[in-house]
């Protein structure tokens, strides 16, 4: 994956209960906290197509909502430069190796985590306190 030769994108699979959180709320968190949607083939210090900004939808409704949300953000000029997030069909999901699972929980003081990830967690807690569980 880190070589960029697989064609895969580093991603997470989210399973959610629509009675607890809407797809729109997930998109709001994604675009507000999770990453910078204007970085082409990049996530912070990591570069390459495997770090592209993408939403992998699993149905026509998810595609419609995600595309409309991006169009709203673009129309409101929320981000400069333009959003480069791709909205593409989910073809498969490949879980990362076991040592990557719950990585922050197992390595909370690693410099990469402290510099790149913990500020995002703090931002989530600040912007969406009703969604933050501390887990």
Short mmCIF file of C-alpha atoms in Angstrom, two decimals:
data_model
loop_
_atom_site.label_atom_id
_atom_site.label_comp_id
_atom_site.label_asym_id
_atom_site.label_seq_id
_atom_site.Cartn_x
_atom_site.Cartn_y
_atom_site.Cartn_z
CA UNK A 1 0.00 0.00 0.00
CA UNK A 2 2.65 2.54 0.99
CA UNK A 3 4.50 1.99 -2.29
CA UNK A 4 1.52 3.33 -4.26
CA UNK A 5 1.71 0.50 -6.78
CA UNK A 6 -1.53 -1.32 -5.81
CA UNK A 7 -3.93 1.36 -7.02
CA UNK A 8 -5.62 1.21 -3.60
CA UNK A 9 -6.32 4.25 -1.44
CA UNK A 10 -5.72 4.44 2.28
CA UNK A 11 -9.23 4.59 3.69
CA UNK A 12 -11.52 3.61 6.51
CA UNK A 13 -14.73 1.67 6.29
CA UNK A 14 -17.54 3.24 8.28
CA UNK A 15 -20.53 1.24 9.39
CA UNK A 16 -23.19 3.45 10.89
CA UNK A 17 -26.76 3.45 12.11
CA UNK A 18 -28.77 6.14 10.26
CA UNK A 19 -31.01 6.49 13.31
CA UNK A 20 -27.93 7.60 15.28
CA UNK A 21 -26.06 9.69 12.68
CA UNK A 22 -26.91 10.67 9.14
CA UNK A 23 -24.75 10.26 6.07
CA UNK A 24 -24.79 14.05 5.78
CA UNK A 25 -23.38 14.39 9.30
CA UNK A 26 -20.62 11.94 8.42
CA UNK A 27 -19.78 14.05 5.37
CA UNK A 28 -19.68 17.18 7.54
CA UNK A 29 -17.17 15.54 9.88
CA UNK A 30 -15.14 14.24 6.93
CA UNK A 31 -14.83 17.66 5.33
CA UNK A 32 -14.50 19.61 8.59
CA UNK A 33 -12.14 17.47 10.62
CA UNK A 34 -10.79 14.36 8.95
CA UNK A 35 -8.57 15.80 6.23
CA UNK A 36 -7.94 18.63 3.79
CA UNK A 37 -10.09 17.90 0.72
CA UNK A 38 -8.03 20.28 -1.43
CA UNK A 39 -4.81 18.28 -1.22
CA UNK A 40 -4.35 16.24 -4.38
CA UNK A 41 -2.84 12.82 -3.67
CA UNK A 42 -1.79 13.86 -0.19
CA UNK A 43 -2.75 13.53 3.47
CA UNK A 44 -0.59 15.81 5.55
CA UNK A 45 3.02 14.61 5.21
CA UNK A 46 2.05 11.51 3.18
CA UNK A 47 2.08 11.85 -0.61
CA UNK A 48 1.06 9.59 -3.48
CA UNK A 49 -2.11 8.39 -5.17
CA UNK A 50 -2.70 6.00 -2.27
CA UNK A 51 -3.38 9.11 -0.14
CA UNK A 52 -5.92 10.64 -2.52
CA UNK A 53 -9.06 12.26 -1.15
CA UNK A 54 -11.96 9.98 -1.97
CA UNK A 55 -15.43 8.97 -0.90
CA UNK A 56 -16.31 5.43 -1.87
CA UNK A 57 -20.08 5.18 -2.12
CA UNK A 58 -22.11 1.99 -1.88
CA UNK A 59 -25.26 3.15 -3.62
CA UNK A 60 -26.80 5.80 -5.82
CA UNK A 61 -28.16 7.77 -2.85
CA UNK A 62 -24.74 8.02 -1.21
CA UNK A 63 -23.26 9.16 -4.51
CA UNK A 64 -25.97 11.80 -4.92
CA UNK A 65 -25.64 13.13 -1.37
CA UNK A 66 -21.82 13.23 -1.43
CA UNK A 67 -21.73 14.92 -4.84
CA UNK A 68 -24.35 17.48 -3.78
CA UNK A 69 -22.48 18.20 -0.55
CA UNK A 70 -19.25 18.85 -2.46
CA UNK A 71 -21.14 21.08 -4.89
CA UNK A 72 -22.54 23.09 -1.95
CA UNK A 73 -19.08 23.50 -0.44
CA UNK A 74 -17.70 24.59 -3.82
CA UNK A 75 -20.56 27.06 -4.40
CA UNK A 76 -20.04 28.57 -0.96
CA UNK A 77 -16.29 28.73 -1.62
CA UNK A 78 -15.64 27.08 1.75
CA UNK A 79 -12.23 25.86 0.56
CA UNK A 80 -9.52 27.54 -1.45
CA UNK A 81 -8.15 25.93 -3.59
CA UNK A 82 -10.85 23.73 -5.08
CA UNK A 83 -11.98 20.44 -3.56
CA UNK A 84 -10.30 17.47 -5.26
CA UNK A 85 -12.19 14.73 -3.42
CA UNK A 86 -13.27 11.96 -5.78
CA UNK A 87 -16.70 10.34 -5.42
CA UNK A 88 -16.28 6.84 -6.76
CA UNK A 89 -18.05 3.48 -6.40
CA UNK A 90 -16.84 1.12 -3.70
CA UNK A 91 -15.53 -1.97 -5.46
CA UNK A 92 -13.81 -3.64 -2.51
CA UNK A 93 -12.40 -2.86 0.90
CA UNK A 94 -9.22 -4.44 2.17
CA UNK A 95 -8.60 -4.09 5.92
CA UNK A 96 -5.11 -3.06 6.92
CA UNK A 97 -2.81 -5.48 8.66
CA UNK A 98 -3.47 -6.17 12.35
CA UNK A 99 -0.66 -3.89 13.54
CA UNK A 100 -2.43 -0.93 11.91
CA UNK A 101 -5.71 -1.55 13.73
CA UNK A 102 -6.39 0.84 16.64
CA UNK A 103 -2.98 2.37 15.94
CA UNK A 104 -3.56 5.61 17.84
CA UNK A 105 -4.72 3.68 20.88
CA UNK A 106 -1.52 1.59 20.88
CA UNK A 107 0.90 4.40 19.92
CA UNK A 108 -0.54 7.65 21.36
CA UNK A 109 2.88 9.30 21.80
CA UNK A 110 4.40 8.48 18.43
CA UNK A 111 5.46 11.78 16.80
CA UNK A 112 3.38 11.15 13.65
CA UNK A 113 0.27 10.63 15.79
CA UNK A 114 0.96 13.64 18.03
CA UNK A 115 1.62 15.98 15.11
CA UNK A 116 -0.94 14.75 12.54
CA UNK A 117 -3.74 12.84 14.24
CA UNK A 118 -4.27 14.08 17.79
CA UNK A 119 -5.02 17.64 16.57
CA UNK A 120 -7.80 16.15 14.39
CA UNK A 121 -9.23 14.30 17.37
CA UNK A 122 -9.14 17.52 19.42
CA UNK A 123 -10.82 19.36 16.55
CA UNK A 124 -13.54 16.68 16.37
CA UNK A 125 -14.16 17.03 20.09
CA UNK A 126 -14.31 20.83 19.79
CA UNK A 127 -16.50 21.04 16.66
CA UNK A 128 -18.75 18.04 17.30
CA UNK A 129 -18.89 17.42 21.05
CA UNK A 130 -22.17 15.54 20.69
CA UNK A 131 -20.48 13.04 18.34
CA UNK A 132 -17.24 12.62 20.28
CA UNK A 133 -17.18 9.56 22.52
CA UNK A 134 -13.51 9.46 23.42
CA UNK A 135 -13.13 5.97 21.97
#
